[in-house]
Structure formats: structure tokens, C-alpha cells
Short mmCIF file of C-alpha atoms in Angstrom, two decimals:
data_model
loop_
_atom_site.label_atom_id
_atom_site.label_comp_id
_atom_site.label_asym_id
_atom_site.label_seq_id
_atom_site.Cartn_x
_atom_site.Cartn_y
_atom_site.Cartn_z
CA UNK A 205 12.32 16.68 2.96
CA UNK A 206 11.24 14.11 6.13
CA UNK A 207 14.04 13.24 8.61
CA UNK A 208 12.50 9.41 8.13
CA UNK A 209 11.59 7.25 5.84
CA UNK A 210 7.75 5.64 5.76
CA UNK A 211 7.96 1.77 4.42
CA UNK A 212 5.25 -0.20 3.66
CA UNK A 213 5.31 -3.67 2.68
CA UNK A 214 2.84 -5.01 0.37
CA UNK A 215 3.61 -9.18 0.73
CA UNK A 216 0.99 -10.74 -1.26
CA UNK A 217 -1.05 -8.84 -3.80
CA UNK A 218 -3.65 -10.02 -5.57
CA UNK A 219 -1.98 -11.03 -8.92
CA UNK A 220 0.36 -14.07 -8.36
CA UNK A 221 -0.72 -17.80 -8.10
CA UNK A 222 0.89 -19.72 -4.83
CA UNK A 223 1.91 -22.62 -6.66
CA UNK A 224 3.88 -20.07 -9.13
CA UNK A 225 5.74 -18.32 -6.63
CA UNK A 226 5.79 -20.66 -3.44
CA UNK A 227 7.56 -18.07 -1.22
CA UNK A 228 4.67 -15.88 -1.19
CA UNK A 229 2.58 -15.74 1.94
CA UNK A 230 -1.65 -16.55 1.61
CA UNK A 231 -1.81 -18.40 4.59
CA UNK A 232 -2.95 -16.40 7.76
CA UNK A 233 0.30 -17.97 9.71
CA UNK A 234 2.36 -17.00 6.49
CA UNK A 235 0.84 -12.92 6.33
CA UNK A 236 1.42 -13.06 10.46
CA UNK A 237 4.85 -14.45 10.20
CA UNK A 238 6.08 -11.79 7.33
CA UNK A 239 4.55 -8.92 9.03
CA UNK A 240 6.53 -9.88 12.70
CA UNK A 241 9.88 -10.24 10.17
CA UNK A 242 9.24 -6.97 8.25
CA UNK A 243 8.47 -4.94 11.00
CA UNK A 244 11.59 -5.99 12.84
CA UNK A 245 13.53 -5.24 9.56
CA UNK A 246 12.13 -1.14 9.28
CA UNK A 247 8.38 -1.57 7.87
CA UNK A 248 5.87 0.57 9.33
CA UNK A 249 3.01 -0.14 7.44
CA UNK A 250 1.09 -3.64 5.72
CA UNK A 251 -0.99 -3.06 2.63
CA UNK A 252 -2.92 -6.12 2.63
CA UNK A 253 -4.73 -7.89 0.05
CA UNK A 254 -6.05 -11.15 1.31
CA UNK A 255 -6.61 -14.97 0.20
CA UNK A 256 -9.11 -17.55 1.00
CA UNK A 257 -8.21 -20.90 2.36
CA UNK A 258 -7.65 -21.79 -1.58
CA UNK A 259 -5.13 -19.26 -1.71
CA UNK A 260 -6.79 -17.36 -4.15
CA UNK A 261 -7.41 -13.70 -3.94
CA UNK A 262 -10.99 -13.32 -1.49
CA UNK A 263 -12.68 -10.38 0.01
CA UNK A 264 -15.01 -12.25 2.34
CA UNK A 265 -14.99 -10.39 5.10
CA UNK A 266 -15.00 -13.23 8.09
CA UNK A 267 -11.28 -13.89 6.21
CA UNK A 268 -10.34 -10.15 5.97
CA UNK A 269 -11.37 -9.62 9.51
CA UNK A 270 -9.43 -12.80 10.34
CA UNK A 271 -6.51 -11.83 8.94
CA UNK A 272 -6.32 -8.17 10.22
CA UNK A 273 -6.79 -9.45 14.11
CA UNK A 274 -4.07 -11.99 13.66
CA UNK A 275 -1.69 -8.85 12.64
CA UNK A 276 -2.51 -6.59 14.92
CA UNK A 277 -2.39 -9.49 17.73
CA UNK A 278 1.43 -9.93 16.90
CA UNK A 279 2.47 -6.93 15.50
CA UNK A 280 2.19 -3.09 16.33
CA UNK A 281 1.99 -2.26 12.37
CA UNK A 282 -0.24 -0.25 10.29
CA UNK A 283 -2.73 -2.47 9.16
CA UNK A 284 -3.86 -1.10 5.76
CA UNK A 285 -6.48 -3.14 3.45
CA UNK A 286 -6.16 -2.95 -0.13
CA UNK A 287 -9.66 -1.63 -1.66
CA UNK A 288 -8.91 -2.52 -4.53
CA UNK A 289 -9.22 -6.32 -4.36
CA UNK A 290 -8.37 -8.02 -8.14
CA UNK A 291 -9.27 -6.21 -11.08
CA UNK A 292 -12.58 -8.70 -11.49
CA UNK A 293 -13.89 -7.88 -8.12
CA UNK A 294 -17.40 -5.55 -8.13
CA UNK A 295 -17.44 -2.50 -6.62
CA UNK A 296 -19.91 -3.65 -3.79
CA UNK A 297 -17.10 -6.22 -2.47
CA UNK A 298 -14.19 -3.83 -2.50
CA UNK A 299 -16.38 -1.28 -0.70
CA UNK A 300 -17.37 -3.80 1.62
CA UNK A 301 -13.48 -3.91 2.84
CA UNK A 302 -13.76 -1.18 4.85
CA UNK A 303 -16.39 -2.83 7.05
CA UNK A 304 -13.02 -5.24 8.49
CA UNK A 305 -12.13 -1.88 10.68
CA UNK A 306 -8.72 -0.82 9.38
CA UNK A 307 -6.38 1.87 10.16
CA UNK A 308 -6.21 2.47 6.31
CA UNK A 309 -7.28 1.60 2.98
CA UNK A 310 -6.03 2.15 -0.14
CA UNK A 311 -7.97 4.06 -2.74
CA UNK A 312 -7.19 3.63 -6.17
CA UNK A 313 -7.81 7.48 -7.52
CA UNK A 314 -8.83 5.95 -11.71
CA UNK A 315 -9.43 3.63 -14.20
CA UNK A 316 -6.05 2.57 -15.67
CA UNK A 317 -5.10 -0.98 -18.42
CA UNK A 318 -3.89 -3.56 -15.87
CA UNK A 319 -1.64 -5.05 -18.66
CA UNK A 320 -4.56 -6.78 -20.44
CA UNK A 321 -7.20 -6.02 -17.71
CA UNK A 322 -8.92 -2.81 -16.70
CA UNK A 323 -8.73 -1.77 -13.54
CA UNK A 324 -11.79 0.38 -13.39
CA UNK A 325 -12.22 3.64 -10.71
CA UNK A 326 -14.93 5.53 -11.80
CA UNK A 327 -15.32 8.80 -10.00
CA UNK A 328 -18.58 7.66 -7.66
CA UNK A 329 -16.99 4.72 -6.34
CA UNK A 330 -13.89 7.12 -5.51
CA UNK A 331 -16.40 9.93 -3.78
CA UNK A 332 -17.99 6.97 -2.27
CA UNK A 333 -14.93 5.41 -0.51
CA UNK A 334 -13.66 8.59 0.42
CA UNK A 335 -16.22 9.11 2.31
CA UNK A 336 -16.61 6.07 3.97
CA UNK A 337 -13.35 6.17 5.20
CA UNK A 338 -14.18 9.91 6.73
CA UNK A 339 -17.25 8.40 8.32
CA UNK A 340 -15.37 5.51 9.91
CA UNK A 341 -12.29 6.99 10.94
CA UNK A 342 -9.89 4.96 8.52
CA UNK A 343 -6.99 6.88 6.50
CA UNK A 344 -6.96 6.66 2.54
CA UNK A 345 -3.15 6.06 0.80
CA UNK A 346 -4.61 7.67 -2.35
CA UNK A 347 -2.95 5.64 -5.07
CA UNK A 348 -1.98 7.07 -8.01
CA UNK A 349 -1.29 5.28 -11.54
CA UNK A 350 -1.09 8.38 -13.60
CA UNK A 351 -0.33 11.79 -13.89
CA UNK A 352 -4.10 12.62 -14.15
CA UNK A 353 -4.97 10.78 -11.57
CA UNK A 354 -3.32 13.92 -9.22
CA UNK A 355 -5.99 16.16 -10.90
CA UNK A 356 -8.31 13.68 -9.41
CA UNK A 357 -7.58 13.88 -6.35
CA UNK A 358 -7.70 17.45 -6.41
CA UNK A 359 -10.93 17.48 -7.23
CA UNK A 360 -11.92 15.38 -4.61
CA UNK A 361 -10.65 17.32 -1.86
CA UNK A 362 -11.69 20.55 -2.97
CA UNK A 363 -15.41 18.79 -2.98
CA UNK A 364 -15.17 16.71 -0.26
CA UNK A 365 -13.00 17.63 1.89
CA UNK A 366 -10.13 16.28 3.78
CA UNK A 367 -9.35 12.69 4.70
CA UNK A 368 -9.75 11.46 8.40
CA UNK A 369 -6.58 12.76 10.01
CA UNK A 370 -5.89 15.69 8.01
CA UNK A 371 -2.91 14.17 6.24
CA UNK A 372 -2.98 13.62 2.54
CA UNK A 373 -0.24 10.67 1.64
CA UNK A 374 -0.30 9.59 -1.69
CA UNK A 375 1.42 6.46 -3.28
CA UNK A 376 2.96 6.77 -6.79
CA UNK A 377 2.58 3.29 -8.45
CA UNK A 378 5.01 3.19 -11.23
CA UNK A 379 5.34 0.57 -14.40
CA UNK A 380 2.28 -1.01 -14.59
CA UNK A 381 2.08 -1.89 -18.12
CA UNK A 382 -0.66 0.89 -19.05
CA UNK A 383 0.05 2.94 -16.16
CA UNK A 384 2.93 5.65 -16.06
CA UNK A 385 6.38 4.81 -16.30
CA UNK A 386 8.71 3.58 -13.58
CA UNK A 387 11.05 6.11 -13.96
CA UNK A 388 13.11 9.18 -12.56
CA UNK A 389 11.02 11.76 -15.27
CA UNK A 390 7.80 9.85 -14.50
CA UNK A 391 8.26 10.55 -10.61
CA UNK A 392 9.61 13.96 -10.56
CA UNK A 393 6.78 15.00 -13.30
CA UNK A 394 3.90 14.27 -10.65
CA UNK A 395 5.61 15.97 -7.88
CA UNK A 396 4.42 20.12 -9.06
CA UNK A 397 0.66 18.55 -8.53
CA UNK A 398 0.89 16.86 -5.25
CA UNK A 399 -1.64 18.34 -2.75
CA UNK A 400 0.24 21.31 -0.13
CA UNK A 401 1.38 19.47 2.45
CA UNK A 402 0.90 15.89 1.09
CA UNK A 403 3.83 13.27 1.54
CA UNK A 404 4.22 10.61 -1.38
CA UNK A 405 5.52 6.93 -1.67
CA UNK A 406 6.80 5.25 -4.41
CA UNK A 407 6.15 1.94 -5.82
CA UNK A 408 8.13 -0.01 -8.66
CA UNK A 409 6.75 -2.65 -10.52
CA UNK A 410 8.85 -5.45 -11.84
CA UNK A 411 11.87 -4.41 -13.03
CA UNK A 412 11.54 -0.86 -11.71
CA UNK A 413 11.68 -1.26 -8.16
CA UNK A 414 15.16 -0.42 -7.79
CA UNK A 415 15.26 2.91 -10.16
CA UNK A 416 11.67 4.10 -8.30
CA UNK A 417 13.06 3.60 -5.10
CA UNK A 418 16.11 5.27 -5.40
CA UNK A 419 14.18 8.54 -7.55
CA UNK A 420 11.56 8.63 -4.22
CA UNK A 421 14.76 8.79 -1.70
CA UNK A 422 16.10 11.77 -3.33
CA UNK A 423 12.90 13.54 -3.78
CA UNK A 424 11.99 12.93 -0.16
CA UNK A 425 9.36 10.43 -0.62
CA UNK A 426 8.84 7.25 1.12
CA UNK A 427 8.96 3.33 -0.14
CA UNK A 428 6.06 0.40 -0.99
CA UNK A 429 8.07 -2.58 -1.30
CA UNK A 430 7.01 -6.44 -1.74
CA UNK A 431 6.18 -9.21 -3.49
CA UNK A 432 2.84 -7.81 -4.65
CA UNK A 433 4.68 -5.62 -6.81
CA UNK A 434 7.84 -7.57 -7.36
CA UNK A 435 9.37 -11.11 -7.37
CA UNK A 436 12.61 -10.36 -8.72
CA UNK A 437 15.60 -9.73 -6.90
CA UNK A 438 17.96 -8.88 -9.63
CA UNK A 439 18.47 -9.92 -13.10
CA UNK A 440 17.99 -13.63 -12.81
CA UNK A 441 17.98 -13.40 -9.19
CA UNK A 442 14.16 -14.41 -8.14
CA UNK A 443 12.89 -12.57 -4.89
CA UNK A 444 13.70 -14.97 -1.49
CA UNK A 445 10.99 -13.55 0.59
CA UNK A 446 9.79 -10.27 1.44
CA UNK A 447 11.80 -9.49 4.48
CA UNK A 448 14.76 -9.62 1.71
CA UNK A 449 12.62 -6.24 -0.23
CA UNK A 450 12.49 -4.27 2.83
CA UNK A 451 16.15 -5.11 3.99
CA UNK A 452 16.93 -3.32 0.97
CA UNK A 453 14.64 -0.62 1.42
CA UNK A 454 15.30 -0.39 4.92
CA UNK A 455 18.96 -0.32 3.66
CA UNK A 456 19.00 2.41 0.88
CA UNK A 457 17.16 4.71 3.69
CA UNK A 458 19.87 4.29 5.58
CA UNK A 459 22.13 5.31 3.58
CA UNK A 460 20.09 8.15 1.64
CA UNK A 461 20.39 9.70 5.72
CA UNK A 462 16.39 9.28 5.74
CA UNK A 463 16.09 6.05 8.73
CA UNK A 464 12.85 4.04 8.70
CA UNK A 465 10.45 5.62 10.87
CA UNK A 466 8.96 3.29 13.82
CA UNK A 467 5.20 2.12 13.55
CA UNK A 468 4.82 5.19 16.28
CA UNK A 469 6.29 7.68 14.11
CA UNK A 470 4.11 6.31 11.00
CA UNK A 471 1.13 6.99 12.73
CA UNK A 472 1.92 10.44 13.87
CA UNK A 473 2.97 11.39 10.19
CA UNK A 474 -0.34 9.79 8.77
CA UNK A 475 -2.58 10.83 11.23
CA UNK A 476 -3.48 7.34 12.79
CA UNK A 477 -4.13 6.55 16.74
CA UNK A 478 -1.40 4.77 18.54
CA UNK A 479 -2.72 1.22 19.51
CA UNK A 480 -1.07 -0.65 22.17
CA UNK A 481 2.99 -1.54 21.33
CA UNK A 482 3.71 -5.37 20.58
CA UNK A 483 7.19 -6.61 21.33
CA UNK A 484 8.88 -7.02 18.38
CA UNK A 485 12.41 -9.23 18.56
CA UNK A 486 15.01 -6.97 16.33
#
């Protein structure tokens, strides 16, 4: 079990519509702004998914790369880009991602039902980013929707090899209708067929961000929280902003004995070069 605890804030996703859910941030002052607050509350590292002027979901890279030198200009976190995109996006685009220069990138490890959408990972386009992000230096969060999805990524490392770094972290995301279940069996079912050596997060969708969070803690894992994957509070109770996620995050760390780890001690664990520190106000 790690002495810390890794948490990474996803803030926008890809899913919700601005003028649904005003609090979320599309705006590049909006992304900058959370990231400066979440950092100062205990997040280490921001899985980013970006939007166009229109704030709707985009992967042009000018806006990517836009977005990822305004972060890294007022923040010291780990600037991780989501290759993932929206489930409509072609393969060519989310590929493409990885030309912005990130730390890290996701990479989504199959094809899983996205609710009424498919969210489609077919084993070349995993290969393919894999090895990419080998080439170029960038660390893969391995993201993992299902139980065979861990088989998956065994096969991939036994064929090609370790990521950049050395360090295989893996992100559990839980209760996506048609993914597995946000619960404590779900989580502690994967655990036997994590890599040797791997560390895991844990996301919870919807109404399972509280019971996911709380299974991860105990098992040792670490924490995705955000309004990508979230936008209620409680019962009734709709999500403020995203600095109010990792306060409880931040908060349930604390208390499971496991302290956020600093942006300094995320990159050691996940195998990423320091970059310069940026001041961050507590």
C-alpha cells in the first residue's frame, strides 16, 4: 500500500453541454483557473479533454496545444490529454493528440457501450498508441472499463513492451452504463490481474463516486475525480465546481492516512520528468 495518495482531476470531459451545466470549465481561462484551484487543493494530475471556442468537445490541435501551454504556464501539474476524445471522434484525430507534447495520455485499453454509444478500441489503434507514446516519451494511464480489458493489457506488454518510464498505472473506470460496475466487488475483482508492480486509480461515475472512492482508499489505490465523471454532489445536491470533488478527495485521503502526493511526488511514482515548479498560493 503507497504512503500517498495520486489525484487526478478530470474537469471537463467530453460528454456535458456548457449551457447544461454552467459551472463546468471549456474556456481556456476557465481549464487554467480550475487547474491553479485544484492543484492548491491536493491534485497532482489534469486529464484533459478539450473544447473549441463553441464549447463543444474539439481535438484541433492549435486548441489542444493552446490549452496545454496555458496549464503548464500557471501550474506545475501533470498535464495528461485524454486520447480518447468523444465517442464520434475517428481514430486519426484521437491519435493525432499526442502530437500536442504531453506528459501523458490516456489510453482507453477496449471497446465498451457508452450508455447508447460505442466507444470503440480495437486492438491496432491500442498497439498503435502505445507505441507512440514509447516513441515520444509520453506516459499511458491505461484505462480500464472492464474486467477483460486487464487481459488486454497484458497482452500488450508482453508484446510490446513496457510504457515510457517503466511504470504501469492503470485507471479503473467504474459505472459507465455498459461498463463494469461501480462497486466494492467490481474493484476488488480486477485487482488479482493488475500487472506486478502496477498502481491503480479509481474512477466513479455518477452516483458511484463516493462508494469507488472509498473501495480504492482501502485497497491502496489512488483517485480520478471531476466533473467529467460527475456533477452531483449528493442526492439532490448538484456539483459547485470541481475544486469542491477534490476537497473531498483530498479529504477522505486524509483521513484514510494516505496524504495527496505533490505534483513532484506524482511524477516520481509515474515515471515523468520534473519540469520547472510554479508557485502555487495554498
Amino acid at each position: 500500500m503507497t504512503s500517498g495518495t495520486l489525484i487526478t482531476l478530470a474537469p471537463t470531459g467530453a460528454e456535458s453541454a456548457k449551457a447544461d451545466v454552467p459551472a463546468l470549465p471549456v474556456t481556456v481561462e476557465e481549464v487554467v483557473a480550475t487547474a491553479r484551484d485544484c492543484q492548491a487543493l491536493g491534485a497532482a494530475v489534469l486529464h484533459l479533454h478539450v473544447r473549441g471556442a463553441d464549447t463543444r468537445p474539439t481535438l484541433d490541435l492549435g486548441r489542444v496545444r493552446e490549452v496545454v501551454t496555458a496549464v503548464r504556464e500557471a501550474t506545475d501539474l501533470v498535464v495528461q490529454l485524454s486520447t480518447g476524445g468523444a465517442v464520434t471522434d475517428p481514430f486519426d484525430a484521437r491519435l493525432a493528440v499526442l502530437d500536442a507534447a504531453p506528459d501523458a495520455a490516456s489510453l482507453s485499453l477496449g471497446t465498451v457501450n457508452f450508455g447508447r454509444d460505442v466507444f470503440s478500441n480495437p486492438w491496432d489503434l491500442i498497439v498503435e498508441l502505445h507505441s507512440r507514446m514509447q516513441e515520444r516519451g509520453i506516459v499511458p494511464e491505461y484505462e480500464v472499463f472492464d474486467l477483460g480489458h486487464l487481459a488486454t493489457l497484458a497482452r500488450l506488454l508482453d508484446r510490446h513492451g513496457l510504457p515510457h518510464g517503466g511504470h504501469v498505472h492503470v485507471d479503473l473506470v467504474m459505472g459507465v452504463p455498459g461498463g463494469m460496475p461501480g462497486t466494492t466487488a467490481a474493484l476488488a475483482a480486477c485487482l488479482p490481474f493488475l500487472p506486478p508492480g502496477a498502481t491503480f486509480a479509481a474512477t466513479g461515475v455518477g452516483r458511484t463516486s463516493l462508494p469507488v472512492m472509498l473501495a480504492a482508499l482501502s485497497a491502496g489505490g489512488h483517485l480520478r475525480v471531476g466533473m467529467e465523471d460527475t456533477l452531483t454532489y449528493a442526492p439532490g445536491e448538484p456539483v459547485r465546481d470541481n475544486a469542491q470533488l477534490v476537497a473531498r478527495a483530498a479529504g477522505l485521503a486524509r483521513i484514510a492516512q494516505r496524504p495527496p502526493l505533490s505534483t513532484l511526488e506524482a511524477r516520481q511514482l509515474l515515471g515523468i520528468p520534473v519540469r520547472r515548479t510554479v508557485e502555487v498560493s495554498p
